[in-house]
PDB file of C-alpha atoms in Angstrom:
ATOM      1  CA  MET J  93     132.828  36.327  91.861  1.00 44.00           C
ATOM      2  CA  PRO J  94     134.611  39.510  90.714  1.00 49.00           C
ATOM      3  CA  VAL J  95     137.196  40.944  93.099  1.00 54.00           C
ATOM      4  CA  GLY J  96     139.111  44.172  93.529  1.00 60.00           C
ATOM      5  CA  ILE J  97     142.583  44.465  92.057  1.00 67.00           C
ATOM      6  CA  GLU J  98     144.096  44.878  95.523  1.00 69.00           C
ATOM      7  CA  ASP J  99     143.035  41.306  96.347  1.00 69.00           C
ATOM      8  CA  LEU J 100     145.433  40.017  93.699  1.00 71.00           C
ATOM      9  CA  TYR J 101     148.546  41.953  94.721  1.00 72.00           C
ATOM     10  CA  GLN J 102     149.617  39.099  97.011  1.00 75.00           C
ATOM     11  CA  TYR J 103     150.229  36.864  93.991  1.00 77.00           C
ATOM     12  CA  LEU J 104     152.596  39.277  92.243  1.00 76.00           C
ATOM     13  CA  LYS J 105     155.589  38.151  94.260  1.00 77.00           C
ATOM     14  CA  VAL J 106     155.178  34.533  93.118  1.00 82.00           C
ATOM     15  CA  VAL J 107     154.421  35.014  89.400  1.00 88.00           C
ATOM     16  CA  ASP J 108     156.769  35.790  86.517  1.00 90.00           C
ATOM     17  CA  VAL J 109     154.345  36.890  83.804  1.00 91.00           C
ATOM     18  CA  VAL J 110     150.971  38.648  83.810  1.00 90.00           C
ATOM     19  CA  LEU J 111     148.582  37.938  80.930  1.00 92.00           C
ATOM     20  CA  GLU J 112     145.985  40.711  80.798  1.00 92.00           C
ATOM     21  CA  VAL J 113     142.942  39.658  78.772  1.00 94.00           C
ATOM     22  CA  ALA J 114     140.704  42.189  77.030  1.00 96.00           C
ATOM     23  CA  ASP J 115     137.968  41.907  74.399  1.00 97.00           C
ATOM     24  CA  ALA J 116     139.138  42.686  70.852  1.00 98.00           C
ATOM     25  CA  ARG J 117     135.837  44.469  70.170  1.00 98.00           C
ATOM     26  CA  LEU J 118     136.531  46.854  73.041  1.00 97.00           C
ATOM     27  CA  PRO J 119     140.334  46.875  73.439  1.00 97.00           C
ATOM     28  CA  PHE J 120     140.570  49.949  75.678  1.00 94.00           C
ATOM     29  CA  THR J 121     137.397  50.060  77.730  1.00 93.00           C
ATOM     30  CA  SER J 122     137.501  46.329  78.566  1.00 93.00           C
ATOM     31  CA  ARG J 123     140.844  46.789  80.332  1.00 90.00           C
ATOM     32  CA  TYR J 124     141.134  47.491  84.039  1.00 81.00           C
ATOM     33  CA  PRO J 125     142.213  51.164  84.233  1.00 74.00           C
ATOM     34  CA  GLY J 126     145.914  51.523  84.956  1.00 67.00           C
ATOM     35  CA  LEU J 127     146.522  47.788  85.223  1.00 65.00           C
ATOM     36  CA  GLY J 128     149.743  48.028  83.243  1.00 60.00           C
ATOM     37  CA  ILE J 129     151.080  50.647  85.619  1.00 60.00           C
ATOM     38  CA  LYS J 130     150.137  48.593  88.681  1.00 63.00           C
ATOM     39  CA  PHE J 131     152.014  45.560  87.370  1.00 64.00           C
ATOM     40  CA  ASN J 132     154.893  47.259  85.575  1.00 62.00           C
ATOM     41  CA  CYS J 133     157.351  45.382  87.779  1.00 63.00           C
ATOM     42  CA  LYS J 134     156.432  42.169  85.945  1.00 75.00           C
ATOM     43  CA  LYS J 135     156.625  40.985  82.370  1.00 86.00           C
ATOM     44  CA  SER J 136     153.134  41.440  80.942  1.00 89.00           C
ATOM     45  CA  ILE J 137     151.366  40.616  77.693  1.00 93.00           C
ATOM     46  CA  LEU J 138     148.056  42.170  76.668  1.00 95.00           C
ATOM     47  CA  ILE J 139     145.777  39.577  75.048  1.00 97.00           C
ATOM     48  CA  LEU J 140     143.029  40.828  72.733  1.00 98.00           C
ATOM     49  CA  ASN J 141     140.655  37.868  72.796  1.00 98.00           C
ATOM     50  CA  ARG J 142     137.686  37.162  70.493  1.00 97.00           C
ATOM     51  CA  MET J 143     139.476  38.573  67.471  1.00 98.00           C
ATOM     52  CA  ASP J 144     137.023  36.537  65.347  1.00 97.00           C
ATOM     53  CA  LEU J 145     134.229  38.884  66.427  1.00 98.00           C
ATOM     54  CA  ALA J 146     136.146  42.122  65.810  1.00 98.00           C
ATOM     55  CA  GLU J 147     136.879  43.924  62.550  1.00 98.00           C
ATOM     56  CA  PRO J 148     140.262  42.674  61.270  1.00 98.00           C
ATOM     57  CA  GLN J 149     141.503  46.118  60.221  1.00 97.00           C
ATOM     58  CA  ALA J 150     140.449  47.612  63.552  1.00 98.00           C
ATOM     59  CA  THR J 151     142.346  44.883  65.411  1.00 98.00           C
ATOM     60  CA  LEU J 152     145.470  45.642  63.371  1.00 98.00           C
ATOM     61  CA  ARG J 153     145.129  49.309  64.296  1.00 97.00           C
ATOM     62  CA  TRP J 154     144.883  48.404  67.995  1.00 98.00           C
ATOM     63  CA  LEU J 155     147.912  46.119  67.794  1.00 98.00           C
ATOM     64  CA  GLU J 156     149.934  48.915  66.197  1.00 97.00           C
ATOM     65  CA  TYR J 157     148.627  51.409  68.779  1.00 97.00           C
ATOM     66  CA  TYR J 158     149.670  49.311  71.774  1.00 95.00           C
ATOM     67  CA  LYS J 159     152.995  48.231  70.280  1.00 96.00           C
ATOM     68  CA  SER J 160     153.883  51.861  69.579  1.00 95.00           C
ATOM     69  CA  ALA J 161     153.234  52.544  73.272  1.00 91.00           C
ATOM     70  CA  GLY J 162     155.681  49.798  74.273  1.00 91.00           C
ATOM     71  CA  THR J 163     153.042  47.233  75.228  1.00 91.00           C
ATOM     72  CA  SER J 164     153.525  43.548  74.382  1.00 93.00           C
ATOM     73  CA  VAL J 165     150.241  42.583  72.734  1.00 96.00           C
ATOM     74  CA  LEU J 166     148.720  39.657  70.838  1.00 97.00           C
ATOM     75  CA  ALA J 167     145.320  39.069  69.244  1.00 98.00           C
ATOM     76  CA  ILE J 168     143.820  35.605  69.677  1.00 98.00           C
ATOM     77  CA  ASN J 169     140.665  33.543  69.467  1.00 97.00           C
ATOM     78  CA  ALA J 170     140.828  31.359  72.569  1.00 94.00           C
ATOM     79  CA  ARG J 171     137.936  29.168  71.447  1.00 92.00           C
ATOM     80  CA  SER J 172     139.444  28.192  68.080  1.00 93.00           C
ATOM     81  CA  GLY J 173     143.072  28.404  69.190  1.00 93.00           C
ATOM     82  CA  GLU J 174     144.084  31.053  66.646  1.00 96.00           C
ATOM     83  CA  GLY J 175     147.112  32.934  67.973  1.00 96.00           C
ATOM     84  CA  ILE J 176     147.819  30.444  70.780  1.00 93.00           C
ATOM     85  CA  LYS J 177     150.997  29.090  69.157  1.00 93.00           C
ATOM     86  CA  THR J 178     152.426  32.598  69.061  1.00 95.00           C
ATOM     87  CA  LEU J 179     151.568  33.082  72.723  1.00 94.00           C
ATOM     88  CA  HIS J 180     153.217  29.754  73.599  1.00 90.00           C
ATOM     89  CA  LYS J 181     156.378  30.907  71.823  1.00 92.00           C
ATOM     90  CA  GLU J 182     156.366  34.204  73.746  1.00 92.00           C
ATOM     91  CA  LEU J 183     155.993  32.377  77.054  1.00 92.00           C
ATOM     92  CA  SER J 184     158.721  29.866  76.155  1.00 89.00           C
ATOM     93  CA  ILE J 185     161.145  32.732  75.472  1.00 90.00           C
ATOM     94  CA  VAL J 186     160.330  34.296  78.845  1.00 89.00           C
ATOM     95  CA  ALA J 187     160.777  30.916  80.576  1.00 88.00           C
ATOM     96  CA  LYS J 188     164.171  30.389  78.960  1.00 89.00           C
ATOM     97  CA  GLN J 189     165.356  33.869  79.945  1.00 89.00           C
ATOM     98  CA  LYS J 190     164.166  33.377  83.530  1.00 87.00           C
ATOM     99  CA  ASN J 191     165.899  30.039  83.927  1.00 86.00           C
ATOM    100  CA  GLU J 192     169.156  31.394  82.504  1.00 90.00           C
ATOM    101  CA  VAL J 193     169.109  34.096  85.165  1.00 88.00           C
ATOM    102  CA  MET J 194     168.406  31.515  87.865  1.00 86.00           C
ATOM    103  CA  LYS J 195     171.310  29.336  86.677  1.00 88.00           C
ATOM    104  CA  GLN J 196     173.655  32.325  86.851  1.00 89.00           C
ATOM    105  CA  LYS J 197     172.551  32.812  90.453  1.00 88.00           C
ATOM    106  CA  GLY J 198     173.143  29.145  91.241  1.00 88.00           C
ATOM    107  CA  LEU J 199     169.439  28.481  91.747  1.00 87.00           C
ATOM    108  CA  ARG J 200     167.397  25.507  90.583  1.00 86.00           C
ATOM    109  CA  GLU J 201     165.081  25.907  87.630  1.00 83.00           C
ATOM    110  CA  ARG J 202     161.381  26.094  88.379  1.00 84.00           C
ATOM    111  CA  PRO J 203     158.213  26.304  86.279  1.00 87.00           C
ATOM    112  CA  LEU J 204     157.314  29.647  84.731  1.00 90.00           C
ATOM    113  CA  ARG J 205     154.461  31.065  86.797  1.00 90.00           C
ATOM    114  CA  ILE J 206     151.803  32.971  84.876  1.00 91.00           C
ATOM    115  CA  MET J 207     148.854  34.981  86.181  1.00 88.00           C
ATOM    116  CA  VAL J 208     145.797  35.699  84.041  1.00 88.00           C
ATOM    117  CA  LEU J 209     143.917  38.911  84.779  1.00 86.00           C
ATOM    118  CA  GLY J 210     141.008  40.793  83.276  1.00 86.00           C
ATOM    119  CA  ILE J 211     137.536  42.118  83.933  1.00 87.00           C
ATOM    120  CA  PRO J 212     134.667  39.593  83.972  1.00 87.00           C
ATOM    121  CA  ASN J 213     133.688  37.705  80.821  1.00 90.00           C
ATOM    122  CA  VAL J 214     136.556  38.604  78.503  1.00 93.00           C
ATOM    123  CA  GLY J 215     137.480  34.941  78.028  1.00 91.00           C
ATOM    124  CA  LYS J 216     140.122  34.313  80.693  1.00 88.00           C
ATOM    125  CA  SER J 217     138.997  30.755  81.442  1.00 83.00           C
ATOM    126  CA  SER J 218     138.736  29.920  77.734  1.00 89.00           C
ATOM    127  CA  LEU J 219     142.336  31.074  77.335  1.00 91.00           C
ATOM    128  CA  LEU J 220     143.440  28.971  80.302  1.00 86.00           C
ATOM    129  CA  ASN J 221     141.748  25.879  78.876  1.00 85.00           C
ATOM    130  CA  ARG J 222     143.355  26.469  75.497  1.00 88.00           C
ATOM    131  CA  LEU J 223     146.811  26.870  77.021  1.00 86.00           C
ATOM    132  CA  ALA J 224     146.335  23.765  79.140  1.00 80.00           C
ATOM    133  CA  GLY J 225     144.980  21.735  76.252  1.00 76.00           C
ATOM    134  CA  ARG J 226     142.122  20.451  78.389  1.00 62.00           C
ATOM    135  CA  GLY J 227     139.046  21.679  80.203  1.00 52.00           C
ATOM    136  CA  VAL J 228     140.469  22.745  83.543  1.00 55.00           C
ATOM    137  CA  ALA J 229     138.470  25.895  84.199  1.00 46.00           C
ATOM    138  CA  ARG J 230     134.777  26.594  84.067  1.00 42.00           C
ATOM    139  CA  THR J 231     133.694  28.745  81.123  1.00 38.00           C
ATOM    140  CA  GLY J 232     130.472  30.497  80.286  1.00 42.00           C
ATOM    141  CA  ASP J 233     128.832  33.460  78.623  1.00 44.00           C
ATOM    142  CA  ARG J 234     128.149  35.333  81.829  1.00 40.00           C
ATOM    143  CA  PRO J 235     130.565  37.176  84.148  1.00 40.00           C
ATOM    144  CA  GLY J 236     131.593  35.642  87.448  1.00 40.00           C
ATOM    145  CA  ILE J 237     132.206  32.024  86.384  1.00 38.00           C
ATOM    146  CA  THR J 238     135.641  31.818  88.033  1.00 44.00           C
ATOM    147  CA  ARG J 239     135.056  31.681  91.799  1.00 48.00           C
ATOM    148  CA  GLY J 240     138.574  31.952  93.185  1.00 54.00           C
ATOM    149  CA  PRO J 241     142.279  31.848  92.250  1.00 64.00           C
ATOM    150  CA  GLN J 242     143.451  28.412  91.133  1.00 70.00           C
ATOM    151  CA  TRP J 243     146.838  27.089  89.976  1.00 78.00           C
ATOM    152  CA  ILE J 244     146.873  24.984  86.818  1.00 80.00           C
ATOM    153  CA  ARG J 245     149.892  22.962  85.623  1.00 81.00           C
ATOM    154  CA  LEU J 246     150.605  23.508  81.923  1.00 78.00           C
ATOM    155  CA  MET J 247     152.822  21.642  79.489  1.00 70.00           C
ATOM    156  CA  GLY J 248     156.377  22.873  79.056  1.00 68.00           C
ATOM    157  CA  ARG J 249     157.054  23.421  82.768  1.00 78.00           C
ATOM    158  CA  MET J 250     154.618  26.240  83.246  1.00 85.00           C
ATOM    159  CA  GLU J 251     152.047  26.972  85.933  1.00 88.00           C
ATOM    160  CA  LEU J 252     149.124  29.291  85.388  1.00 86.00           C
ATOM    161  CA  LEU J 253     147.101  31.135  88.019  1.00 82.00           C
ATOM    162  CA  ASP J 254     143.511  31.726  86.957  1.00 73.00           C
ATOM    163  CA  THR J 255     141.759  34.524  88.835  1.00 70.00           C
ATOM    164  CA  PRO J 256     138.222  35.890  89.142  1.00 69.00           C
ATOM    165  CA  GLY J 257     137.387  38.934  87.035  1.00 65.00           C
ATOM    166  CA  VAL J 258     138.563  42.181  88.582  1.00 71.00           C
ATOM    167  CA  LEU J 259     136.207  45.122  88.740  1.00 66.00           C
ATOM    168  CA  TRP J 260     136.827  48.777  89.474  1.00 61.00           C
ATOM    169  CA  PRO J 261     134.387  50.741  91.646  1.00 57.00           C
ATOM    170  CA  ASN J 262     133.386  53.408  89.141  1.00 63.00           C
ATOM    171  CA  TRP J 263     132.845  53.646  85.398  1.00 64.00           C
ATOM    172  CA  HIS J 264     132.929  56.980  83.640  1.00 67.00           C
ATOM    173  CA  GLY J 265     130.762  57.655  80.621  1.00 84.00           C
ATOM    174  CA  ARG J 266     127.374  56.126  79.886  1.00 89.00           C
ATOM    175  CA  GLU J 267     128.417  54.944  76.427  1.00 93.00           C
ATOM    176  CA  LYS J 268     131.390  52.987  77.816  1.00 92.00           C
ATOM    177  CA  VAL J 269     129.143  51.317  80.373  1.00 93.00           C
ATOM    178  CA  LEU J 270     126.693  50.308  77.632  1.00 96.00           C
ATOM    179  CA  PHE J 271     129.578  48.971  75.531  1.00 96.00           C
ATOM    180  CA  LEU J 272     130.645  46.785  78.460  1.00 94.00           C
ATOM    181  CA  GLY J 273     127.072  45.582  78.761  1.00 95.00           C
ATOM    182  CA  ALA J 274     126.975  44.825  75.032  1.00 97.00           C
ATOM    183  CA  ILE J 275     129.903  42.390  75.240  1.00 96.00           C
ATOM    184  CA  GLY J 276     128.600  40.842  78.470  1.00 94.00           C
ATOM    185  CA  CYS J 277     131.109  42.203  80.980  1.00 90.00           C
ATOM    186  CA  ILE J 278     128.313  43.597  83.147  1.00 89.00           C
ATOM    187  CA  PRO J 279     125.698  41.056  84.264  1.00 87.00           C
ATOM    188  CA  ASP J 280     122.452  41.168  82.309  1.00 91.00           C
ATOM    189  CA  GLY J 281     119.718  42.968  84.178  1.00 92.00           C
ATOM    190  CA  ARG J 282     121.926  45.680  85.634  1.00 91.00           C
ATOM    191  CA  LEU J 283     121.611  47.901  82.569  1.00 93.00           C
ATOM    192  CA  PRO J 284     118.561  48.659  80.410  1.00 96.00           C
ATOM    193  CA  ILE J 285     118.799  46.143  77.567  1.00 97.00           C
ATOM    194  CA  THR J 286     116.917  48.508  75.277  1.00 97.00           C
ATOM    195  CA  GLU J 287     119.594  51.209  75.714  1.00 97.00           C
ATOM    196  CA  ILE J 288     122.322  48.732  74.815  1.00 97.00           C
ATOM    197  CA  ALA J 289     120.427  47.511  71.747  1.00 97.00           C
ATOM    198  CA  ILE J 290     119.624  51.021  70.511  1.00 96.00           C
ATOM    199  CA  LEU J 291     123.298  52.005  70.800  1.00 97.00           C
ATOM    200  CA  LEU J 292     124.364  48.890  68.887  1.00 97.00           C
ATOM    201  CA  GLY J 293     121.660  49.387  66.275  1.00 96.00           C
ATOM    202  CA  GLU J 294     122.545  53.001  65.627  1.00 94.00           C
ATOM    203  CA  LEU J 295     126.275  52.224  65.390  1.00 96.00           C
ATOM    204  CA  LEU J 296     125.630  49.402  62.940  1.00 96.00           C
ATOM    205  CA  LYS J 297     123.226  51.565  60.942  1.00 94.00           C
ATOM    206  CA  GLU J 298     125.954  54.194  60.628  1.00 94.00           C
ATOM    207  CA  ARG J 299     129.021  52.006  60.061  1.00 95.00           C
ATOM    208  CA  ALA J 300     127.795  48.614  58.820  1.00 95.00           C
ATOM    209  CA  PRO J 301     124.229  48.981  57.484  1.00 95.00           C
ATOM    210  CA  LYS J 302     124.559  45.902  55.258  1.00 95.00           C
ATOM    211  CA  ASN J 303     124.979  43.777  58.371  1.00 96.00           C
ATOM    212  CA  LEU J 304     121.613  44.909  59.731  1.00 95.00           C
ATOM    213  CA  ILE J 305     119.884  44.483  56.376  1.00 95.00           C
ATOM    214  CA  ALA J 306     121.323  40.984  55.895  1.00 95.00           C
ATOM    215  CA  ARG J 307     120.335  39.825  59.388  1.00 96.00           C
ATOM    216  CA  TYR J 308     116.877  41.394  59.737  1.00 95.00           C
ATOM    217  CA  ASN J 309     115.785  42.126  56.156  1.00 93.00           C
ATOM    218  CA  ILE J 310     114.825  45.689  57.052  1.00 92.00           C
ATOM    219  CA  ASN J 311     114.569  48.957  55.158  1.00 88.00           C
ATOM    220  CA  LEU J 312     116.929  51.450  56.781  1.00 86.00           C
ATOM    221  CA  ASP J 313     115.467  54.304  54.744  1.00 82.00           C
ATOM    222  CA  ASN J 314     112.385  54.158  56.954  1.00 67.00           C
ATOM    223  CA  THR J 315     112.871  57.153  59.255  1.00 56.00           C
ATOM    224  CA  GLU J 316     109.383  57.059  60.773  1.00 60.00           C
ATOM    225  CA  SER J 317     110.378  54.697  63.566  1.00 76.00           C
ATOM    226  CA  ASP J 318     113.412  53.949  65.713  1.00 88.00           C
ATOM    227  CA  ILE J 319     115.756  51.065  64.977  1.00 92.00           C
ATOM    228  CA  LEU J 320     114.248  48.698  67.563  1.00 94.00           C
ATOM    229  CA  THR J 321     110.734  49.231  66.209  1.00 93.00           C
ATOM    230  CA  THR J 322     111.957  48.584  62.681  1.00 93.00           C
ATOM    231  CA  ILE J 323     113.726  45.360  63.697  1.00 95.00           C
ATOM    232  CA  GLY J 324     110.878  44.228  65.960  1.00 95.00           C
ATOM    233  CA  LYS J 325     108.329  44.548  63.165  1.00 93.00           C
ATOM    234  CA  ALA J 326     110.574  42.664  60.763  1.00 93.00           C
ATOM    235  CA  ARG J 327     111.070  39.812  63.256  1.00 94.00           C
ATOM    236  CA  GLY J 328     107.413  39.717  64.291  1.00 94.00           C
ATOM    237  CA  PHE J 329     108.106  40.568  67.912  1.00 96.00           C
ATOM    238  CA  LEU J 330     104.653  42.042  68.544  1.00 95.00           C
ATOM    239  CA  MET J 331     102.506  42.290  71.644  1.00 92.00           C
ATOM    240  CA  SER J 332      98.731  42.314  71.780  1.00 88.00           C
ATOM    241  CA  GLY J 333      97.476  45.305  69.858  1.00 88.00           C
ATOM    242  CA  GLY J 334     100.319  45.105  67.357  1.00 89.00           C
ATOM    243  CA  GLU J 335     102.839  47.109  69.383  1.00 93.00           C
ATOM    244  CA  VAL J 336     106.471  46.046  69.095  1.00 94.00           C
ATOM    245  CA  ASP J 337     107.886  44.183  72.099  1.00 96.00           C
ATOM    246  CA  LYS J 338     111.041  46.265  72.453  1.00 96.00           C
ATOM    247  CA  GLU J 339     112.418  44.241  75.363  1.00 96.00           C
ATOM    248  CA  LYS J 340     112.285  41.025  73.329  1.00 97.00           C
ATOM    249  CA  THR J 341     113.677  42.811  70.292  1.00 97.00           C
ATOM    250  CA  ALA J 342     116.520  44.322  72.310  1.00 98.00           C
ATOM    251  CA  ASN J 343     117.485  40.922  73.736  1.00 97.00           C
ATOM    252  CA  ALA J 344     117.566  39.468  70.217  1.00 98.00           C
ATOM    253  CA  VAL J 345     119.788  42.292  68.924  1.00 98.00           C
ATOM    254  CA  VAL J 346     122.254  42.054  71.836  1.00 98.00           C
ATOM    255  CA  ASN J 347     122.461  38.263  71.609  1.00 97.00           C
ATOM    256  CA  ASP J 348     122.983  38.459  67.843  1.00 98.00           C
ATOM    257  CA  PHE J 349     125.816  40.926  68.377  1.00 98.00           C
ATOM    258  CA  ARG J 350     127.501  38.793  71.033  1.00 97.00           C
ATOM    259  CA  GLU J 351     127.314  35.698  68.836  1.00 96.00           C
ATOM    260  CA  GLY J 352     128.693  37.473  65.771  1.00 96.00           C
ATOM    261  CA  LYS J 353     125.452  37.184  63.796  1.00 97.00           C
ATOM    262  CA  LEU J 354     125.648  40.906  63.021  1.00 97.00           C
ATOM    263  CA  GLY J 355     129.087  40.523  61.490  1.00 96.00           C
ATOM    264  CA  ARG J 356     132.537  41.319  62.837  1.00 97.00           C
ATOM    265  CA  PHE J 357     132.226  44.678  64.562  1.00 97.00           C
ATOM    266  CA  THR J 358     134.562  46.746  66.760  1.00 98.00           C
ATOM    267  CA  LEU J 359     132.993  49.205  69.173  1.00 97.00           C
ATOM    268  CA  GLU J 360     135.925  51.608  69.611  1.00 96.00           C
ATOM    269  CA  TYR J 361     139.037  52.679  67.739  1.00 96.00           C
ATOM    270  CA  PRO J 362     142.392  53.932  69.027  1.00 94.00           C
ATOM    271  CA  VAL J 363     142.768  57.686  69.344  1.00 84.00           C
ATOM    272  CA  VAL J 364     146.061  58.758  67.809  1.00 71.00           C
ATOM    273  CA  SER J 365     147.305  62.162  68.907  1.00 62.00           C
TER     274      SER J 365
END
């Protein structure tokens, strides 16, 4: 189950690298606030996972944004393996540098120890399995799959510590909370699914209307009803009396978004001052 960040401090003294995983569709809000500052004593790499579901140009903008701020960052698709070779190279460089320092101190070489961190359901276990080249960690489409810290031996003399998702006590801003719900970082049922779907529908209507039209075969010029009613009628999600079942419609919209059936879509963009 998710834990507080303080519960993971004890592992800092035994790891060499921190891999912070975030969702490429929500590269800022899906990060634990201030995590980079808390672990600035360690080498860290920010991993933007699920790049296949995000807009390519938006991902490039986020990579440039973080690199300009001095953050080591990579975009990957843990499920397909895209970007994993680059990450392996980065880790191999760090391992070589660490062992050179240890040799200079007259110490024996040891495996590079890596800790994976992130909020629930950003793909940490999928990344671990990809790095390990085998199914060593449970994965799923709901938060809370990883139950406790576990060490995994990787190829190339590396050891990886998988951890449960870390949660912070308070979120600020209703829209950010709904965004987190949209990508599945907050367990279903804790937020009104209709609010999430309406937010997604309105954003897509504004920024990617062709995606909605292609998926649901709807007329977006119809201003007499809200987006959920329009989609529900098109999909035939009707209750007795002909009224649209908005709960069923909302679940369909959110699931379609999560699975990429509404196209590659990024929920937030970097703010450049």
